[in-house]
Short mmCIF file of C-alpha atoms and ligand atoms in Angstrom, two decimals:
data_model
loop_
_atom_site.label_atom_id
_atom_site.label_comp_id
_atom_site.label_asym_id
_atom_site.label_seq_id
_atom_site.Cartn_x
_atom_site.Cartn_y
_atom_site.Cartn_z
CA MET A 13 -29.56 49.80 13.43
CA ASP A 14 -27.77 52.66 11.39
CA LYS A 15 -29.66 54.03 8.14
CA ILE A 16 -27.63 56.33 5.35
CA ILE A 17 -29.61 59.03 3.84
CA ILE A 18 -28.58 60.01 0.52
CA GLU A 19 -30.02 62.89 -1.50
CA GLY A 20 -29.60 62.49 -5.25
CA GLY A 21 -28.44 64.13 -8.13
CA VAL A 22 -25.33 65.49 -7.07
CA PRO A 23 -21.57 65.25 -10.09
CA LEU A 24 -19.07 63.77 -7.64
CA LYS A 25 -16.19 66.04 -7.50
CA GLY A 26 -12.15 64.99 -5.77
CA THR A 27 -10.65 62.35 -4.62
CA ILE A 28 -10.89 58.69 -2.98
CA GLU A 29 -8.04 56.92 -1.86
CA VAL A 30 -9.06 53.16 -1.91
CA SER A 31 -9.12 51.51 1.39
CA GLY A 32 -7.52 47.32 2.08
CA ALA A 33 -8.90 44.67 -0.30
CA LYS A 34 -11.16 42.84 2.36
CA ASN A 35 -10.96 39.31 0.61
CA ALA A 36 -7.16 39.54 0.74
CA ALA A 37 -6.27 40.63 4.75
CA LEU A 38 -8.78 37.99 6.12
CA PRO A 39 -7.42 34.44 4.50
CA ILE A 40 -3.88 36.76 5.37
CA ILE A 41 -4.73 37.65 9.07
CA ALA A 42 -6.43 33.48 9.00
CA ALA A 43 -2.41 32.68 7.84
CA ALA A 44 -0.60 33.50 11.12
CA LEU A 45 -1.80 30.93 12.55
CA LEU A 46 0.45 29.15 11.07
CA THR A 47 3.41 30.34 12.90
CA GLU A 48 4.19 30.85 16.86
CA GLU A 49 5.80 34.11 15.30
CA LYS A 50 4.68 37.05 15.46
CA CYS A 51 3.24 39.21 12.27
CA ILE A 52 1.84 42.30 11.15
CA ILE A 53 -0.36 43.17 9.05
CA LYS A 54 -0.42 46.53 7.23
CA ASN A 55 -3.28 47.91 5.77
CA VAL A 56 -6.31 46.00 6.93
CA PRO A 57 -9.24 47.64 6.09
CA ASN A 58 -11.75 49.13 9.04
CA LEU A 59 -14.46 46.29 8.85
CA ARG A 60 -16.84 44.51 10.53
CA ASP A 61 -15.56 41.06 9.18
CA VAL A 62 -12.31 42.35 9.99
CA VAL A 63 -13.82 42.49 13.37
CA THR A 64 -15.04 39.33 13.37
CA MET A 65 -12.29 36.86 11.92
CA ILE A 66 -9.67 39.28 14.84
CA LYS A 67 -12.29 37.65 17.17
CA ILE A 68 -12.16 33.62 15.58
CA LEU A 69 -8.65 33.91 16.70
CA ARG A 70 -9.01 34.93 19.80
CA SER A 71 -11.23 32.49 20.47
CA LEU A 72 -8.41 30.04 19.67
CA GLY A 73 -6.03 30.90 22.12
CA VAL A 74 -4.47 33.54 19.67
CA LYS A 75 -2.91 37.31 20.54
CA ALA A 76 -4.21 39.70 17.65
CA GLN A 77 -5.20 43.09 17.72
CA MET A 78 -5.62 45.95 15.82
CA GLU A 79 -4.19 48.97 16.29
CA GLN A 80 -5.86 51.78 12.77
CA ASP A 81 -4.61 50.03 9.31
CA CYS A 82 -2.69 47.25 11.36
CA VAL A 83 -3.68 44.34 12.51
CA THR A 84 -1.56 41.70 14.94
CA VAL A 85 -0.59 38.40 14.85
CA GLU A 86 0.74 36.10 17.55
CA ALA A 87 0.13 32.92 17.48
CA LYS A 88 1.88 31.80 20.29
CA ARG A 89 -0.38 30.07 22.73
CA CYS A 90 -3.05 28.66 19.97
CA ASN A 91 -4.60 26.80 22.17
CA GLN A 92 -8.05 26.11 20.92
CA PHE A 93 -9.43 24.50 16.82
CA VAL A 94 -12.94 25.22 17.12
CA ALA A 95 -14.75 28.26 15.50
CA ASP A 96 -17.88 28.78 16.34
CA TYR A 97 -20.63 29.12 14.78
CA LYS A 98 -22.30 32.63 16.15
CA LEU A 99 -18.95 33.43 14.44
CA VAL A 100 -18.92 31.55 12.10
CA SER A 101 -22.60 32.05 10.70
CA THR A 102 -21.90 36.20 11.15
CA MET A 103 -19.52 35.73 8.13
CA ARG A 104 -18.61 32.88 5.38
CA ALA A 105 -14.90 34.00 5.15
CA SER A 106 -13.88 32.94 8.16
CA ILE A 107 -13.94 29.86 6.67
CA CYS A 108 -9.94 29.77 5.81
CA VAL A 109 -8.71 29.26 9.26
CA LEU A 110 -9.08 25.81 8.97
CA GLY A 111 -6.50 24.95 6.52
CA PRO A 112 -3.80 26.81 8.95
CA LEU A 113 -5.93 25.08 12.12
CA LEU A 114 -5.36 22.21 10.14
CA ALA A 115 -1.90 22.52 9.30
CA LYS A 116 -0.26 24.03 12.17
CA GLN A 117 -2.72 22.22 15.18
CA LYS A 118 -3.06 18.84 12.86
CA GLN A 119 -6.61 19.08 13.92
CA ALA A 120 -9.88 21.93 13.24
CA ARG A 121 -13.71 21.99 14.59
CA VAL A 122 -15.51 24.87 12.07
CA SER A 123 -18.82 25.76 11.39
CA MET A 124 -20.93 25.37 8.46
CA PRO A 125 -20.56 28.81 7.18
CA GLY A 126 -23.75 28.06 5.36
CA GLY A 127 -26.13 29.53 2.28
CA CYS A 128 -26.79 33.19 2.82
CA VAL A 129 -28.95 35.85 0.33
CA ILE A 130 -26.75 35.27 -2.97
CA GLY A 131 -27.65 31.88 -3.12
CA GLN A 132 -25.93 28.53 -2.81
CA ARG A 133 -22.55 28.54 -1.27
CA PRO A 134 -21.09 24.74 -0.45
CA VAL A 135 -18.06 24.16 0.42
CA ASP A 136 -17.46 20.91 -1.60
CA LEU A 137 -14.11 21.91 -2.84
CA HIS A 138 -12.57 22.83 0.38
CA ILE A 139 -13.16 19.55 1.58
CA LYS A 140 -12.22 18.11 -1.38
CA GLY A 141 -9.15 19.15 -1.83
CA LEU A 142 -8.16 18.62 1.95
CA ARG A 143 -8.88 15.34 1.93
CA ALA A 144 -5.89 14.80 -1.23
CA LEU A 145 -3.69 16.25 1.74
CA GLY A 146 -4.26 12.80 3.56
CA ALA A 147 -6.80 14.84 6.40
CA GLN A 148 -9.80 13.41 7.07
CA LEU A 149 -13.08 15.18 6.90
CA LYS A 150 -17.13 15.20 8.16
CA ILE A 151 -19.39 17.15 8.82
CA GLU A 152 -20.59 16.71 12.37
CA HIS A 153 -23.50 18.57 14.26
CA GLY A 154 -23.04 21.04 11.31
CA TYR A 155 -19.58 21.90 11.33
CA ILE A 156 -16.33 20.97 9.70
CA VAL A 157 -14.21 18.48 11.57
CA ALA A 158 -11.03 18.06 10.17
CA ALA A 159 -8.42 16.42 11.37
CA ALA A 160 -4.55 14.90 9.91
CA LYS A 161 -1.44 13.45 11.93
CA VAL A 162 0.15 14.41 9.08
CA LEU A 163 -0.63 16.42 4.99
CA HIS A 164 1.07 14.97 2.46
CA GLY A 165 1.42 17.10 -1.28
CA ASN A 166 -0.88 15.72 -4.05
CA ASN A 167 -2.12 17.10 -6.88
CA ILE A 168 -5.27 18.33 -6.97
CA PHE A 169 -8.21 19.35 -9.53
CA LEU A 170 -10.05 22.37 -7.48
CA GLY A 171 -12.76 23.03 -10.23
CA GLY A 172 -16.93 22.67 -9.24
CA ALA A 173 -19.42 23.42 -11.11
CA TYR A 174 -19.45 27.28 -11.44
CA GLY A 175 -15.03 27.21 -11.62
CA SER A 176 -12.35 27.15 -9.55
CA SER A 177 -13.01 29.15 -5.94
CA VAL A 178 -11.49 31.90 -4.11
CA LEU A 179 -11.24 30.40 -0.68
CA ALA A 180 -11.04 26.70 -1.64
CA THR A 181 -7.82 27.34 -3.35
CA ALA A 182 -6.88 29.62 0.23
CA ASN A 183 -7.66 26.91 2.09
CA VAL A 184 -5.38 24.05 0.14
CA MET A 185 -3.01 26.74 0.30
CA THR A 186 -2.17 27.13 3.54
CA ALA A 187 -3.06 23.20 4.28
CA ALA A 188 0.14 22.47 1.32
CA VAL A 189 2.34 24.43 2.81
CA LEU A 190 3.15 22.48 5.89
CA ALA A 191 2.62 19.53 4.03
CA LYS A 192 5.39 16.66 3.43
CA GLY A 193 6.12 16.74 -0.02
CA ARG A 194 5.03 18.85 -3.02
CA THR A 195 1.81 19.89 -4.10
CA LEU A 196 -0.20 21.39 -7.51
CA ILE A 197 -3.43 22.68 -7.18
CA GLU A 198 -5.35 22.97 -11.06
CA ASN A 199 -7.68 25.33 -11.91
CA ALA A 200 -6.45 27.06 -8.97
CA ALA A 201 -8.06 30.63 -8.87
CA CYS A 202 -6.50 33.36 -9.91
CA GLU A 203 -7.81 36.39 -7.71
CA PRO A 204 -5.49 39.36 -6.64
CA GLU A 205 -6.32 38.32 -2.86
CA VAL A 206 -5.25 34.86 -3.85
CA VAL A 207 -1.67 36.24 -5.08
CA ASP A 208 -2.07 38.47 -2.55
CA LEU A 209 -1.90 35.73 0.05
CA ALA A 210 0.64 33.79 -1.45
CA ASN A 211 3.08 36.67 -1.27
CA PHE A 212 2.77 36.75 2.90
CA LEU A 213 3.06 32.96 3.00
CA ILE A 214 6.29 32.81 0.52
CA LYS A 215 7.41 36.03 3.07
CA MET A 216 7.12 33.37 6.35
CA GLY A 217 8.87 31.48 4.49
CA ALA A 218 6.39 29.01 2.24
CA LYS A 219 7.58 27.84 -1.05
CA ILE A 220 4.74 28.83 -3.32
CA LYS A 221 5.51 29.23 -7.72
CA GLY A 222 2.25 29.62 -10.35
CA HIS A 223 0.20 32.25 -7.66
CA GLY A 224 -1.90 33.96 -9.83
CA THR A 225 -1.96 31.40 -12.75
CA PRO A 226 -4.84 28.26 -13.06
CA ILE A 227 -2.15 26.05 -11.58
CA ILE A 228 -0.15 26.72 -8.14
CA GLU A 229 3.11 24.20 -7.22
CA ILE A 230 3.67 24.39 -3.20
CA GLU A 231 6.65 22.52 -1.81
CA GLY A 232 6.12 21.93 1.83
CA VAL A 233 8.35 23.87 4.44
CA LYS A 234 8.60 21.77 8.23
CA ARG A 235 8.30 25.41 9.87
CA LEU A 236 7.17 29.02 9.09
CA GLY A 237 7.85 32.53 10.36
CA GLY A 238 6.72 35.75 11.26
CA ALA A 239 6.41 38.39 8.44
CA SER A 240 4.94 41.97 7.16
CA HIS A 241 2.98 42.97 4.46
CA SER A 242 1.37 45.00 3.68
CA ILE A 243 -2.52 44.99 2.26
CA ILE A 244 -3.09 45.41 -1.98
CA PRO A 245 -5.56 47.96 -2.22
CA ASP A 246 -9.59 46.69 -2.81
CA ARG A 247 -10.16 46.10 -6.59
CA ILE A 248 -13.89 46.04 -5.50
CA GLU A 249 -14.03 49.06 -3.31
CA ALA A 250 -12.15 51.46 -6.43
CA GLY A 251 -14.50 50.17 -9.16
CA THR A 252 -17.39 51.01 -6.49
CA HIS A 253 -15.67 54.40 -6.57
CA ILE A 254 -14.99 54.59 -10.75
CA LEU A 255 -19.04 53.56 -10.51
CA ALA A 256 -19.94 56.52 -7.98
CA ALA A 257 -18.27 58.67 -10.62
CA ALA A 258 -19.76 57.85 -14.15
CA ILE A 259 -22.80 57.21 -12.70
CA THR A 260 -23.58 61.02 -10.36
CA GLY A 261 -22.05 62.23 -14.48
CA GLY A 262 -18.93 63.82 -12.35
CA ALA A 263 -14.97 63.25 -11.87
CA LEU A 264 -12.95 61.39 -9.64
CA THR A 265 -9.23 60.72 -8.72
CA ILE A 266 -9.10 57.38 -6.99
CA LYS A 267 -5.95 56.76 -5.19
CA LYS A 268 -4.48 53.65 -4.90
CA ALA A 269 -6.78 51.50 -7.15
CA ARG A 270 -4.36 48.96 -8.64
CA VAL A 271 -5.01 48.92 -12.44
CA ASP A 272 -4.05 45.89 -13.32
CA HIS A 273 -6.94 44.61 -10.92
CA LEU A 274 -9.29 46.69 -12.49
CA SER A 275 -8.66 45.47 -16.26
CA ALA A 276 -12.06 44.36 -16.76
CA MET A 277 -13.89 46.49 -15.64
CA LEU A 278 -12.58 48.74 -17.51
CA ASP A 279 -13.44 47.41 -20.92
CA LYS A 280 -16.40 47.52 -20.22
CA LEU A 281 -16.26 51.27 -18.95
CA LYS A 282 -14.90 52.44 -22.26
CA GLU A 283 -17.79 51.07 -23.97
CA VAL A 284 -19.90 52.74 -21.41
CA GLY A 285 -18.29 56.13 -22.52
CA VAL A 286 -16.33 56.40 -19.61
CA SER A 287 -12.78 57.72 -19.01
CA VAL A 288 -10.10 56.63 -17.16
CA VAL A 289 -6.98 57.22 -17.41
CA ALA A 290 -4.46 55.90 -15.07
CA GLU A 291 -0.95 57.33 -13.59
CA GLN A 292 0.68 56.63 -11.40
CA ASN A 293 -1.02 55.73 -7.94
CA ALA A 294 -3.92 57.29 -8.73
CA LEU A 295 -6.95 56.47 -11.84
CA HIS A 296 -9.47 59.33 -13.29
CA VAL A 297 -12.22 59.17 -13.88
CA LYS A 298 -14.92 61.42 -16.13
CA ARG A 299 -17.67 60.11 -18.67
CA LYS A 300 -17.73 61.37 -21.83
CA GLY A 301 -20.27 62.61 -22.57
CA SER A 302 -24.10 63.14 -21.44
CA VAL A 303 -25.45 59.69 -21.17
CA LEU A 304 -24.16 56.28 -20.34
CA LYS A 305 -24.64 53.85 -23.47
CA PRO A 306 -25.79 49.69 -22.15
CA VAL A 307 -23.57 47.03 -21.88
CA ASP A 308 -24.22 43.53 -21.77
CA ILE A 309 -21.36 42.21 -18.85
CA THR A 310 -20.88 38.43 -17.39
CA THR A 311 -18.88 37.25 -14.38
CA LEU A 312 -16.55 35.11 -14.44
CA PRO A 313 -13.75 33.56 -11.85
CA TYR A 314 -10.65 36.63 -12.35
CA PRO A 315 -10.26 37.82 -15.04
CA GLY A 316 -13.24 38.16 -16.14
CA PHE A 317 -16.20 40.14 -14.99
CA PRO A 318 -16.13 40.09 -11.04
CA THR A 319 -18.89 38.90 -9.63
CA ASP A 320 -18.28 41.64 -6.72
CA MET A 321 -19.22 44.13 -9.18
CA GLN A 322 -22.03 42.91 -10.73
CA ALA A 323 -24.67 44.91 -8.83
CA GLN A 324 -22.58 47.74 -9.13
CA MET A 325 -22.70 47.78 -12.33
CA MET A 326 -26.33 46.82 -12.99
CA ALA A 327 -27.12 50.11 -10.77
CA MET A 328 -25.84 52.22 -13.69
CA ALA A 329 -26.97 49.86 -16.27
CA THR A 330 -29.97 50.93 -14.64
CA VAL A 331 -30.23 54.51 -15.95
CA SER A 332 -27.67 54.48 -19.57
CA ASP A 333 -29.50 55.43 -22.77
CA GLY A 334 -30.39 51.37 -23.68
CA ILE A 335 -31.08 48.21 -22.56
CA SER A 336 -28.58 46.18 -21.25
CA VAL A 337 -28.08 42.44 -20.21
CA LEU A 338 -26.21 40.94 -16.63
CA THR A 339 -26.04 37.05 -16.97
CA GLU A 340 -24.20 35.67 -13.27
CA LYS A 341 -21.94 32.48 -14.05
CA ILE A 342 -20.38 32.33 -10.82
CA PHE A 343 -23.56 33.34 -7.55
CA PRO A 344 -27.11 32.77 -9.80
CA ASP A 345 -29.40 33.70 -7.74
CA ARG A 346 -27.51 36.78 -6.92
CA PHE A 347 -30.12 39.35 -8.05
CA MET A 348 -32.06 40.26 -4.52
CA HIS A 349 -30.79 44.25 -5.32
CA VAL A 350 -33.15 43.68 -8.53
CA SER A 351 -36.35 44.60 -6.86
CA GLU A 352 -35.17 47.66 -4.66
CA LEU A 353 -33.84 48.60 -8.69
CA ASN A 354 -36.96 48.30 -9.42
CA ARG A 355 -39.02 50.27 -6.44
CA MET A 356 -36.72 53.42 -7.13
CA GLY A 357 -37.88 53.53 -10.40
CA ALA A 358 -35.60 50.86 -12.48
CA SER A 359 -37.05 48.35 -15.10
CA VAL A 360 -35.22 45.65 -14.72
CA PHE A 361 -36.67 41.92 -15.31
CA LEU A 362 -35.21 38.96 -15.17
CA GLU A 363 -34.74 35.49 -16.72
CA GLY A 364 -32.60 32.77 -15.86
CA ALA A 365 -29.38 34.04 -14.95
CA SER A 366 -29.19 36.87 -16.31
CA ALA A 367 -31.14 40.60 -15.96
CA ILE A 368 -32.27 42.81 -18.51
CA VAL A 369 -32.10 46.67 -17.65
CA LYS A 370 -33.75 48.88 -19.75
CA GLY A 371 -32.56 51.96 -18.79
CA VAL A 372 -34.91 55.06 -17.97
CA LYS A 373 -33.87 58.74 -17.82
CA ARG A 374 -33.96 59.25 -13.92
CA LEU A 375 -34.11 57.36 -11.32
CA SER A 376 -36.53 58.48 -7.86
CA GLY A 377 -35.91 58.07 -3.78
CA ALA A 378 -37.01 55.75 -1.73
CA PRO A 379 -36.88 54.03 0.70
CA VAL A 380 -34.93 50.33 -0.03
CA MET A 381 -33.30 47.58 2.08
CA ALA A 382 -29.82 46.33 1.53
CA SER A 383 -29.40 42.53 0.87
CA ASP A 384 -26.08 42.03 1.57
CA LEU A 385 -22.62 43.68 0.80
CA ARG A 386 -22.35 44.94 -2.12
CA ALA A 387 -25.83 45.12 -3.46
CA SER A 388 -26.16 47.42 -0.05
CA ALA A 389 -23.67 49.87 -2.54
CA ALA A 390 -26.14 49.70 -5.72
CA LEU A 391 -28.25 50.46 -3.58
CA ILE A 392 -26.56 53.98 -2.32
CA LEU A 393 -25.00 54.36 -6.25
CA ALA A 394 -28.33 54.45 -7.96
CA GLY A 395 -28.96 57.08 -4.52
CA LEU A 396 -25.92 59.68 -5.78
CA VAL A 397 -27.48 59.76 -8.72
CA ALA A 398 -31.59 59.21 -8.25
CA LYS A 399 -34.36 62.42 -7.81
CA GLY A 400 -34.81 63.86 -4.01
CA LYS A 401 -34.18 61.12 -1.14
CA THR A 402 -33.12 57.94 -0.90
CA GLU A 403 -32.68 55.66 2.12
CA VAL A 404 -31.16 52.20 2.63
CA SER A 405 -31.56 50.58 5.25
CA ARG A 406 -29.28 47.43 6.63
CA ILE A 407 -26.71 48.80 6.21
CA TYR A 408 -24.40 46.25 8.52
CA HIS A 409 -23.94 44.90 5.20
CA LEU A 410 -22.48 47.18 3.70
CA ASP A 411 -20.40 47.36 6.77
CA ARG A 412 -18.68 44.54 7.29
CA GLY A 413 -17.19 45.22 3.07
CA TYR A 414 -17.12 48.91 2.90
CA GLU A 415 -14.82 51.16 5.74
CA ARG A 416 -16.03 54.77 6.33
CA ILE A 417 -17.54 55.24 2.85
CA GLU A 418 -20.17 58.03 3.21
CA GLU A 419 -16.87 59.93 4.99
CA LYS A 420 -15.43 59.42 1.86
CA LEU A 421 -18.23 60.05 0.05
CA ILE A 422 -19.41 63.42 1.38
CA LYS A 423 -15.34 64.19 0.80
CA VAL A 424 -16.40 64.42 -2.65
CA GLY A 425 -19.78 66.05 -2.94
CA ALA A 426 -22.24 63.06 -1.98
CA LYS A 427 -24.72 64.32 -0.11
CA ILE A 428 -24.96 61.84 2.00
CA LYS A 429 -24.96 60.80 5.96
CA ARG A 430 -25.76 58.28 8.52
CA VAL A 431 -28.80 58.27 10.95
CA LYS A 432 -29.77 55.78 13.76
CA GLU A 433 -33.25 54.13 12.84
C1 UD1 B 520 -15.18 35.28 -2.68
C2 UD1 B 520 -15.44 35.96 -2.66
C3 UD1 B 520 -16.70 36.74 -2.52
C4 UD1 B 520 -16.84 37.02 -4.55
C5 UD1 B 520 -15.74 35.04 -4.81
C6 UD1 B 520 -16.40 35.12 -6.62
C7 UD1 B 520 -14.39 35.91 -0.19
C8 UD1 B 520 -13.87 36.39 1.38
N1 UD1 B 520 -15.50 35.96 -0.60
O1 UD1 B 520 -15.73 34.27 -2.07
O2 UD1 B 520 -16.27 38.25 -1.89
O3 UD1 B 520 -17.80 37.16 -4.75
O4 UD1 B 520 -14.86 34.75 -4.17
O5 UD1 B 520 -15.53 35.52 -6.66
O6 UD1 B 520 -12.63 36.15 -0.81
N2 UD1 B 520 -18.61 26.79 -4.95
C9 UD1 B 520 -18.57 25.83 -5.33
N3 UD1 B 520 -18.12 24.25 -4.37
C10 UD1 B 520 -16.66 24.61 -3.13
C11 UD1 B 520 -16.64 26.66 -3.29
C12 UD1 B 520 -17.11 26.82 -4.37
O7 UD1 B 520 -19.33 24.96 -5.73
O8 UD1 B 520 -16.52 23.86 -2.41
C13 UD1 B 520 -18.64 28.06 -6.17
C14 UD1 B 520 -18.91 29.07 -5.45
O9 UD1 B 520 -20.75 28.68 -4.73
C15 UD1 B 520 -19.80 29.89 -6.37
C16 UD1 B 520 -17.87 29.38 -7.18
O10 UD1 B 520 -17.47 28.34 -6.47
O11 UD1 B 520 -21.09 29.06 -8.01
C17 UD1 B 520 -17.17 30.82 -6.55
O12 UD1 B 520 -16.94 30.53 -4.99
P1 UD1 B 520 -15.77 31.03 -4.13
O13 UD1 B 520 -14.71 31.22 -5.10
O14 UD1 B 520 -15.39 29.82 -3.44
O15 UD1 B 520 -16.22 32.31 -3.28
P2 UD1 B 520 -16.19 32.38 -2.02
O16 UD1 B 520 -14.10 31.92 -1.88
O17 UD1 B 520 -16.74 32.03 -0.90
#
């Protein structure tokens, strides 16, 4: 297994380019199951989760391949409808084949993704939404078993205890595009990744309005055709690089970042004392003074502060000048990184779904273990600013979501390397 070794304390300087968004690429690749024609999906990040999605498609009898940043899918011979436990258990986003399989193959058997370290991951909204379209769904032997001779449009309120759901919205949308009649999804997720999926479906011939708002209207069509699409830049990767510049007191130009997808983050960075200047397709990031100010954040569905940036923001708060409070409203147990940051000298304690972070002058490098994807990024950020050597193990999590991260960081001066354990 690989691990990452960082010698901290170098202010990062230079230019980093953001890759395509993993969370947009996965449901879009799955949506290519909705047509027998060829779909060409560009700007796809080369990540373990993308490879897993391609393997799932192949296991369904579909021709799918990736060359550089381009994924080609041809679902002419999609003759299977089972997404197996072995693949699904490695990636929760596998569940986004459920909607397309149900709409196109009229049946689907998708392994239940199960919980994960960031907390419970229920699927009730996926099931509720697809049932409202007329599908029969049951949980049997660890699988979601779904069938529908015909799907019918319906009005669906898609909200749960924690608000909207990104992948449930994706599943209902990808099923409703081939349903008979009109579907209205209320309390739909507004995340840019959902908008990107809708834009891809529209290119395939779907009739969708309101994507990007909490009410999405879909008029079902008889068939969809092939399409070519370029995935939006990854806002979470962009946000992580912004924090890398801020935490190390460096200055980075982040290319291909979409400023309109980062409003909640940029607003908080102003409070912290980080200057971010947007110019065409790039962001220029620089810390304003010698210290970072503390910050209070609450994670919320988009356009609120993203839960996928909470761990990285906490890494920055550990070295700010004061007390920060970070509250989780999406995944209340998503705090596995706290004990690892504390091993590096941070002062964080948990109070329910909030982390109280008392900034310290300096972190000290230590061997730490990554618990999940974004926690890995937080530990890398902490390692970049810590005194001495930090060794981050279990970085297979990192490889699920950050394309060539150490290569990108080396180019801007970080002393970071990947070694085999
Ligand atoms: C997606 C992202 C993930 C991000 C999350 C929240 C992908 C591949 N993953 O995950 O990176 O952290 O959005 O922005 O896009 N919930 C229910 N019932 C359900 C489904 C979800 O109660 O049926 C709850 C969840 O437990 C959570 C909240 O709804 O509290 C939001 O989760 P959701 O948006 O569904 O997350 P994902 O789509 O799985």
